[in-house]
Coordinates of C-alpha atoms in Angstrom, one line a residue:
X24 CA -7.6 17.6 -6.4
X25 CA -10.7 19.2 -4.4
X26 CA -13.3 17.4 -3.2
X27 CA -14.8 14.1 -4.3
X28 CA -19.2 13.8 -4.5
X29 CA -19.7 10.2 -3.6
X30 CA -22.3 8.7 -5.5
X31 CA -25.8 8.9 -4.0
X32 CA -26.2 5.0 -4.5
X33 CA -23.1 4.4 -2.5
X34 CA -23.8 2.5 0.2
X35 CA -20.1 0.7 1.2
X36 CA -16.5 2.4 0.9
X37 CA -14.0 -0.9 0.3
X38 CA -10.1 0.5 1.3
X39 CA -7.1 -1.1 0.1
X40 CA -4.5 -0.6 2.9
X41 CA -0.8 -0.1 0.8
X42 CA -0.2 2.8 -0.5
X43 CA -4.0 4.4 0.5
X44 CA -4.9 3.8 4.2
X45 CA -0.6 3.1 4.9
X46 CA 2.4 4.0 3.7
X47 CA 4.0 1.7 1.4
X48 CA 7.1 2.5 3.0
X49 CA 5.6 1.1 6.5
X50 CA 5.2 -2.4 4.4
X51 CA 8.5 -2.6 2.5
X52 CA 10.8 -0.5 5.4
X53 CA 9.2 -1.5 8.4
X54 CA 7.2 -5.0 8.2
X55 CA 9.5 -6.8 5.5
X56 CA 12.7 -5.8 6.9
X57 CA 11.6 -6.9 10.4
X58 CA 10.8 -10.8 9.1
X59 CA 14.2 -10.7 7.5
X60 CA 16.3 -9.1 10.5
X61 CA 14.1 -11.3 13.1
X62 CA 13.8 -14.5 11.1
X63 CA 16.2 -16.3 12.7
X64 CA 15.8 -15.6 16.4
X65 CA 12.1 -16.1 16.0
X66 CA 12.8 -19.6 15.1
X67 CA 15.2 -20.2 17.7
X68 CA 12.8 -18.9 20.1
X69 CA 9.6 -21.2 18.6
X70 CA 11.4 -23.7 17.7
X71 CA 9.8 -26.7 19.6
X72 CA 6.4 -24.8 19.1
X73 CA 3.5 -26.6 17.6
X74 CA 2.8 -23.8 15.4
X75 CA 6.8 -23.0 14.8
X76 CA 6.4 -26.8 13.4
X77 CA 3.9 -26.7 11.5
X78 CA 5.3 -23.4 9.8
X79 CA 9.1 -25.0 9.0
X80 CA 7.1 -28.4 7.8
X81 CA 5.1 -25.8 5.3
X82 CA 7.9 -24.1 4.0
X83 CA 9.6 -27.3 4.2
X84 CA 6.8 -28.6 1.4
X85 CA 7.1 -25.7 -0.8
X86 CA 10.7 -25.6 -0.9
X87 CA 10.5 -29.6 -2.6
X88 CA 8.4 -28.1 -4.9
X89 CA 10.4 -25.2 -5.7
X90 CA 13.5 -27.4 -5.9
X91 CA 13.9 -27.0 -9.8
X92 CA 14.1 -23.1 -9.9
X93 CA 17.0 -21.3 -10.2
X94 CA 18.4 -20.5 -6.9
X95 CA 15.6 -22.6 -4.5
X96 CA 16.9 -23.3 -1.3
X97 CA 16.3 -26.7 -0.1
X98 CA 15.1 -27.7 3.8
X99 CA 16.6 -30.7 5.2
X100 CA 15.0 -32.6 7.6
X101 CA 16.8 -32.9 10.9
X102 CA 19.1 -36.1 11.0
X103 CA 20.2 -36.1 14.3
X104 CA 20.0 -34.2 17.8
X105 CA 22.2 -31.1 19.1
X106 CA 22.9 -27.9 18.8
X107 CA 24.9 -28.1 15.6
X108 CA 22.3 -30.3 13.5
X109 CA 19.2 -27.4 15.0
X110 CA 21.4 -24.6 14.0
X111 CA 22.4 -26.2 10.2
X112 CA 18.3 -26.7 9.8
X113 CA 17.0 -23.3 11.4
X114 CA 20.2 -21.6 8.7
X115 CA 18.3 -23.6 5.8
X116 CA 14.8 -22.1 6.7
X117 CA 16.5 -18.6 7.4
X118 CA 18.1 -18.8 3.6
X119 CA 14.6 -20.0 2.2
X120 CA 13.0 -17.4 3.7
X121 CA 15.4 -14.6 2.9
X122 CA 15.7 -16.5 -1.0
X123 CA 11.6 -16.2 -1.3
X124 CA 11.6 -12.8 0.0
X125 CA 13.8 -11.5 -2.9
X126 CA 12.0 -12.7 -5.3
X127 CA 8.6 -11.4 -3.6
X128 CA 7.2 -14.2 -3.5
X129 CA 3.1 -14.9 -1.8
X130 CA 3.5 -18.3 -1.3
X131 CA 1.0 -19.5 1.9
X132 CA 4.1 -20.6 3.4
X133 CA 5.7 -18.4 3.7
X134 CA 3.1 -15.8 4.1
X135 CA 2.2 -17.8 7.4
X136 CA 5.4 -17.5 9.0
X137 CA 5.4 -14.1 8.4
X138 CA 1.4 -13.0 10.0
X139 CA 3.0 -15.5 12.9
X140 CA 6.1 -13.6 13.1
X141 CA 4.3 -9.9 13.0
X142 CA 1.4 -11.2 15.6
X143 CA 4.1 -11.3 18.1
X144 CA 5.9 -8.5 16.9
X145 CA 2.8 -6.6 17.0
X146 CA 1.5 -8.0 20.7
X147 CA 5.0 -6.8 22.2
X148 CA 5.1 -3.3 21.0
X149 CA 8.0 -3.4 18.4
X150 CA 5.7 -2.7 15.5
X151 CA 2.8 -0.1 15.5
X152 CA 0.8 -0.2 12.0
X153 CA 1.0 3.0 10.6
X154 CA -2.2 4.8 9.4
X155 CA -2.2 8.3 7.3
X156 CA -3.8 11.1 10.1
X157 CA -6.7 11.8 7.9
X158 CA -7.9 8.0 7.7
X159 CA -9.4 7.6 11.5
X160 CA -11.4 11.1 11.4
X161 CA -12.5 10.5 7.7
X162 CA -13.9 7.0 8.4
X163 CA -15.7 8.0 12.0
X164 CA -17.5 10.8 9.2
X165 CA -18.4 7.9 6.9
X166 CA -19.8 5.9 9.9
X167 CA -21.8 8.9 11.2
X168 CA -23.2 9.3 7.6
X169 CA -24.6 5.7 7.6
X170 CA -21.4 4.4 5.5
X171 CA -20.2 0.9 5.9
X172 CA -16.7 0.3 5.3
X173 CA -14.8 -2.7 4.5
X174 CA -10.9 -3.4 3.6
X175 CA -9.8 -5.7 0.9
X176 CA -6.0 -6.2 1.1
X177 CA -3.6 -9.4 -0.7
X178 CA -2.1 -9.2 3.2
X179 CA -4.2 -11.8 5.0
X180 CA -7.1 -10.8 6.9
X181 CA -4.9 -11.9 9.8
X182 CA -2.0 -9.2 9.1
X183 CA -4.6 -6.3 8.4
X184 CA -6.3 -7.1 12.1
X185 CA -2.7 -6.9 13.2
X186 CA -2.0 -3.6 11.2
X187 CA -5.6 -2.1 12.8
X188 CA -5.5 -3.6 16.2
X189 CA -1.5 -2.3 16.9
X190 CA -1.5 1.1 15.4
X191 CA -0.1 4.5 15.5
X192 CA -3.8 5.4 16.6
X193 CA -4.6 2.5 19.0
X194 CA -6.8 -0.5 18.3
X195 CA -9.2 0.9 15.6
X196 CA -10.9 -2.7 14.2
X197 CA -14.3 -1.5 15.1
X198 CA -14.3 0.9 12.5
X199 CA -14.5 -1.8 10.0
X200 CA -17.5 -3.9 8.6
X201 CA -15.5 -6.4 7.7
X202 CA -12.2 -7.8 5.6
X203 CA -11.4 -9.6 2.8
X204 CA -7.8 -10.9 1.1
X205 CA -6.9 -12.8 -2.3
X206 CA -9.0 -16.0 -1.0
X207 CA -12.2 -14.0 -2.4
X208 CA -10.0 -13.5 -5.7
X209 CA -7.4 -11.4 -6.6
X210 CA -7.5 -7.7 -7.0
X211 CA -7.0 -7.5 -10.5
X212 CA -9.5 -9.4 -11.4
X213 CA -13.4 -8.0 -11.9
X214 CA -14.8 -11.1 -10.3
X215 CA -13.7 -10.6 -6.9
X216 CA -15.5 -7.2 -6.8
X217 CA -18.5 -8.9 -7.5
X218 CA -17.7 -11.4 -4.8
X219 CA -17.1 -9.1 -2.2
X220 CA -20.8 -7.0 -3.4
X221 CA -22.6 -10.8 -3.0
X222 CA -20.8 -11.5 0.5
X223 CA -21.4 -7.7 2.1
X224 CA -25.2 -7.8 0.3
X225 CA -25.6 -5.2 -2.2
X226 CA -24.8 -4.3 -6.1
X227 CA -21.6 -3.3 -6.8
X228 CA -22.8 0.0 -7.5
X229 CA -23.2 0.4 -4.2
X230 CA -19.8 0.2 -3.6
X231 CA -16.6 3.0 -3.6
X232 CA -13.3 1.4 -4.0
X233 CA -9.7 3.0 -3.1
X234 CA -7.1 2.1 -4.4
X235 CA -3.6 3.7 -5.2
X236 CA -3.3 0.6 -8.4
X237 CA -4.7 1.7 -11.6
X238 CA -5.3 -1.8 -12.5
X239 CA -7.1 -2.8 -9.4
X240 CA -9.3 0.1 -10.2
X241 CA -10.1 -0.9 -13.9
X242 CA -11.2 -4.3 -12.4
X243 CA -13.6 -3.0 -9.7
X244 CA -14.4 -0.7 -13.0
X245 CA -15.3 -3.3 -15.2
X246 CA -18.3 -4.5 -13.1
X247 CA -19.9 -1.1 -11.9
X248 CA -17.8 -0.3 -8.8
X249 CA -17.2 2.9 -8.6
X250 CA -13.7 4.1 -7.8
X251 CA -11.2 6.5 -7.0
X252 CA -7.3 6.3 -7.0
X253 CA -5.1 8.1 -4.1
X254 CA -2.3 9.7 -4.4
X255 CA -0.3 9.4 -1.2
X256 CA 3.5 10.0 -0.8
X257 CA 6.1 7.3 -2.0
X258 CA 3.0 5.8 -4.2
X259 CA 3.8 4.6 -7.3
X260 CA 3.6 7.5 -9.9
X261 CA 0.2 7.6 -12.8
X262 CA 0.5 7.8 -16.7
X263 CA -1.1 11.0 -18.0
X264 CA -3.8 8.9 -19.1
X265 CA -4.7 7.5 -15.6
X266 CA -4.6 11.1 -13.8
X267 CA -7.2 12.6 -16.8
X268 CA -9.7 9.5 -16.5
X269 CA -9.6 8.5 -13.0
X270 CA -11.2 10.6 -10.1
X271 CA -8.0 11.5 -7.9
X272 CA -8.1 11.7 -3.9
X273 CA -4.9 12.6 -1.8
X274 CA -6.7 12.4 1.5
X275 CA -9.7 11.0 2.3
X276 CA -10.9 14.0 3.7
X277 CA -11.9 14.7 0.0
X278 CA -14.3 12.6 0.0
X279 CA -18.3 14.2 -0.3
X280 CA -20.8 12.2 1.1
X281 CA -24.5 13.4 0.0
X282 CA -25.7 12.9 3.3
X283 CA -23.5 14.8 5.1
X284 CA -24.8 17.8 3.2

């Protein structure tokens, strides 16, 4: 693939984090797996938490509105006190949990329990985010350059702190200008590339976007982002088409800024 010439108007490089700053197989072997393995002591542990509470009484909410799709798992209330009546509730929420998580669902839910869930997971040490080795050195060089760089990620802004702040190469926040998640739009969609150039302060041909999801890049496209798609191992494989009219980056080492000429 060679090297990359960044645009001289560039002034911001936006990352995506799956599958360009991380492994996709960190996310669906590592952080999905752990929500599903850990689900149910977490609860027993939070249980009469505030925050536990208002998590169950969330998913609680979207399960009744759920309840006429195939397979929705209903939470009871709890009827009674003791260990049995706890354990047949905390099972329901287990079962919804696991029955969303099949399906791969987003809702806020049960999103929240799960950035609750990896915050503690994170803070003790039995998850590190992991980061591809050429991501910290290239982004230091983009700094040094005068480059600001944001991330933009459907994973709340909470969870990609999380990812930053407890990775494989320490706490590395302050090498971003900022996040953004869906709430700013989704990825596929132009408008939230426009959105993001309004919020950070400058045309959105000022900005370079990375992503590893063709479609994500024809959006940013669409309204004068410029972009490039990485290839990284276990990434989802391109259509002739996309490798002949996208630029293509396997490390972002690859990247040429002007003004590091």
């Amino acid at each position: 693939m060679g090297v990359l010439p960044v645009p001289a108007e560039v002034r911001a490089i936006l990352l995506d984090i799956e599958g360009t700053t991380t492994p996709i197989a960190f996310v669906q072997e590592t952080l999905f797996p752990y929500i599903k393995d850990n689900v149910k002591e977490y609860l027993r542990a939070h249980w009469e938490e505030e925050e536990c509470q208002r998590d169950v009484g969330l998913l609680r909410k979207q399960a009744q509105e759920d309840s006429s799709l195939d397979g929705a798992v209903p939470i009871p209330l709890e009827s009674g006190s003791g260990e049995e009546e706890l354990e047949r509730v905390i099972q329901a929420v287990v079962d919804n949990v696991h029955w969303q998580m099949s399906l791969d669902r987003k809702t806020t839910a049960l999103k929240q329990l799960q950035g609750h869930m990896w915050r503690a997971a994170y803070a003790t040490g039995h998850v590190k985010g992991e980061i591809f080795e050429d991501v910290v050195p290239a982004i230091r060089k983009w700094r040094e350059a005068g480059m600001k760089v944001y991330i933009y990620s459907s994973g709340s802004v909470e969870a990609q702190k999380l990812l930053f702040g407890y990775s494989t190469e320490g706490d590395i926040l302050e090498l971003f200008d900022g996040h953004f998640d869906t709430k700013i739009g989704p990825k596929v969609e132009s408008e939230s590339y426009r959105r993001i150039a309004a919020s950070i302060g400058c045309a959105t041909n000022n900005i370079l976007f990375l992503t590893d999801v063709p479609r994500e890049a024809n959006a940013a496209e669409e309204v004068d982002t410029h972009v490039a798609v990485v290839i990284r191992p276990g990434n989802a494989g391109l259509t002739d088409d996309e490798k002949s009219y996208y630029s293509l980056i396997s490390s972002f080492t690859e990247l040429f800024l002007p003004s590091s000429a």
